[in-house]
Amino acid sequence: MTARSSLHADVTNSAQRYHGLDFIRASMLLLGVVIHVAASFVEGPAGADWPYRDPNTTPWAGFIVLAIHIFRMPVFFVIAGFFAALIQDRKGLIALARNRFFRIAIPFGVGWVLLFPIVNISFLVGILREFGSDADAQTAKSAIAIATLFNPWVNPQPIHLWFLYYLLMLYVIALIITPLCRFAPASLRTFVAQGTHALMQGRLRLLRMPVLVALTWLAMLPMQMPWIDTPSTFMPQWHVLVCYGFFFAVGWTMFLERGMIEFLKAWAGTRMICGVIALVVSLALAAWWFGSLFSGSDTASPKMQTLLLWSQASIAITVWLLIFGGVGLAERMMQRPSSIVRYICDSSYWIYLVHLPICVLVVIALRDWNASGMSKLSTAVGISIAISLLTYEAVRQTVIQRMR
């Protein structure tokens, strides 16, 4: 394909709807329900990161949490970067800023104010269920309940909405950098554009995977565990922002080089299979690292440091195999609109926003059910999604009625 015809194809494709990428984004949002239900069934004592544990734990819950955590957020940020570039390309920077303000900033601000105390109270219900019935336990219950209910916004954390918080920072950075790029010398912009094109879909595309894996591995080096850290405060963690910023930037670049999606459709199934195999290897290495940690190994020891480096390298490989395989497969299989897929995509963002306290309370409600951990986990996921969908339908129908 000549440069002229390639450019024409990109201009034509810029107006198309990416049904496959929409579905991937929705799937990653829905996996939030799975990972947050599974967190209550992980073996080991509850901690500050997750204050409640069901009495019927299962070793599979830890693997589920780790497996989803390995790829879910990198996929999110790549897709977010892609669609941000799409909006900017079609409507401009001001439209991008307006769109992200209403779709991300307002849901984050309003959602956090409403959801943070509800999440706190939800965990409080679970903690109180774990206490005994003697006088001391009742006194402890009363003290904890009064402290939480008196100030439910104490010790503010971004909870699961941290993703939106970091996205907002990346959008601001993109809105600043994009217009500044226009002031760069034309020769430099041409050089970067040609180099990027060659790497993403041109003559150097065989180096695309090794380069992205290497850069991801470097971005993960500041992490202290074999995964990308999850922020637990509103103070920006710059190593996390840089790492996810890299995924966001690659997603933005993928839109600019959207012709590469056609290349990704070829061998997409093979990439996915290889990605699943790499995921299993990553889980084994991470489990080895955590097992050594719980056995008392020093994280600063040469053995643990080497194991961490190998685990991070395996995760970097896994992430890009699954991203490229998933994008190619989804775009190949979903070239036409589907009412079911459209409904899943439309409802998934609402489910992501409201699901956390629902997941916690559903698991607590199932506490006395004497079933296996996996049975309770699976049931809790189904119930949590169903309740979240009911709230979505209630809000949607209310909006429809008011618009009539």
Tab-separated table of N, CA, C and O in Angstrom, residues 5 64-65 93 102 117 131 153 162 170 224 260 291 308 347 352 355 372 403:
chain	number	residue	atom	x	y	z
A	5	SER	N	-2.312	5.993	-0.380
A	5	SER	CA	-3.489	5.154	-0.121
A	5	SER	C	-3.613	4.834	1.351
A	5	SER	O	-4.708	4.701	1.892
A	64	ILE	N	-7.304	-15.328	41.016
A	64	ILE	CA	-8.235	-14.522	40.222
A	64	ILE	C	-7.904	-13.040	40.354
A	64	ILE	O	-7.823	-12.308	39.358
A	65	VAL	N	-7.692	-12.593	41.602
A	65	VAL	CA	-7.357	-11.187	41.837
A	65	VAL	C	-6.063	-10.812	41.121
A	65	VAL	O	-5.978	-9.793	40.430
A	93	LEU	N	-9.500	19.697	20.642
A	93	LEU	CA	-9.085	19.649	22.047
A	93	LEU	C	-10.151	20.182	22.992
A	93	LEU	O	-10.352	19.646	24.083
A	102	PHE	N	-17.382	16.171	31.621
A	102	PHE	CA	-18.712	15.667	31.942
A	102	PHE	C	-18.725	14.154	32.148
A	102	PHE	O	-19.509	13.641	32.955
A	117	PRO	N	-18.456	7.255	51.723
A	117	PRO	CA	-19.068	6.878	53.006
A	117	PRO	C	-19.858	5.575	52.919
A	117	PRO	O	-19.887	4.792	53.873
A	131	PHE	N	-17.201	-9.839	64.677
A	131	PHE	CA	-17.002	-9.783	66.114
A	131	PHE	C	-17.870	-10.830	66.819
A	131	PHE	O	-18.902	-11.266	66.310
A	153	TRP	N	-16.404	10.253	56.160
A	153	TRP	CA	-15.400	10.695	55.183
A	153	TRP	C	-13.999	10.761	55.791
A	153	TRP	O	-13.090	11.309	55.189
A	162	TRP	N	-9.949	5.536	41.784
A	162	TRP	CA	-8.591	6.044	41.523
A	162	TRP	C	-8.299	6.027	40.024
A	162	TRP	O	-7.529	6.865	39.522
A	170	LEU	N	-3.929	12.450	33.386
A	170	LEU	CA	-3.366	12.170	32.058
A	170	LEU	C	-4.061	13.000	30.983
A	170	LEU	O	-3.423	13.437	30.021
A	224	GLN	N	7.345	-2.320	43.912
A	224	GLN	CA	7.945	-3.154	44.948
A	224	GLN	C	7.413	-4.582	44.949
A	224	GLN	O	7.927	-5.439	45.648
A	260	MET	N	-2.831	-0.023	12.004
A	260	MET	CA	-2.198	-1.216	12.566
A	260	MET	C	-3.235	-2.223	13.049
A	260	MET	O	-2.926	-3.412	13.198
A	291	GLY	N	4.893	-16.331	47.790
A	291	GLY	CA	5.131	-17.460	48.692
A	291	GLY	C	6.425	-17.298	49.459
A	291	GLY	O	6.490	-17.571	50.674
A	308	LEU	N	11.671	-10.918	41.226
A	308	LEU	CA	10.796	-9.790	40.929
A	308	LEU	C	11.022	-9.280	39.508
A	308	LEU	O	10.068	-8.997	38.767
A	347	SER	N	-24.093	0.064	29.801
A	347	SER	CA	-24.335	-0.133	31.232
A	347	SER	C	-23.057	-0.337	32.039
A	347	SER	O	-23.060	-0.165	33.261
A	352	TYR	N	-19.467	-0.023	36.866
A	352	TYR	CA	-18.155	0.256	37.459
A	352	TYR	C	-18.272	1.277	38.592
A	352	TYR	O	-17.666	1.116	39.659
A	355	HIS	N	-20.570	-0.418	41.761
A	355	HIS	CA	-20.531	-1.829	42.148
A	355	HIS	C	-19.860	-2.121	43.486
A	355	HIS	O	-20.195	-3.117	44.150
A	372	SER	N	-18.860	-23.806	49.416
A	372	SER	CA	-17.435	-23.610	49.126
A	372	SER	C	-17.165	-22.164	48.758
A	372	SER	O	-18.069	-21.429	48.313
A	403	MET	N	-37.523	12.885	30.116
A	403	MET	CA	-37.263	13.478	28.807
A	403	MET	C	-38.535	13.510	27.942
A	403	MET	O	-38.576	14.217	26.941
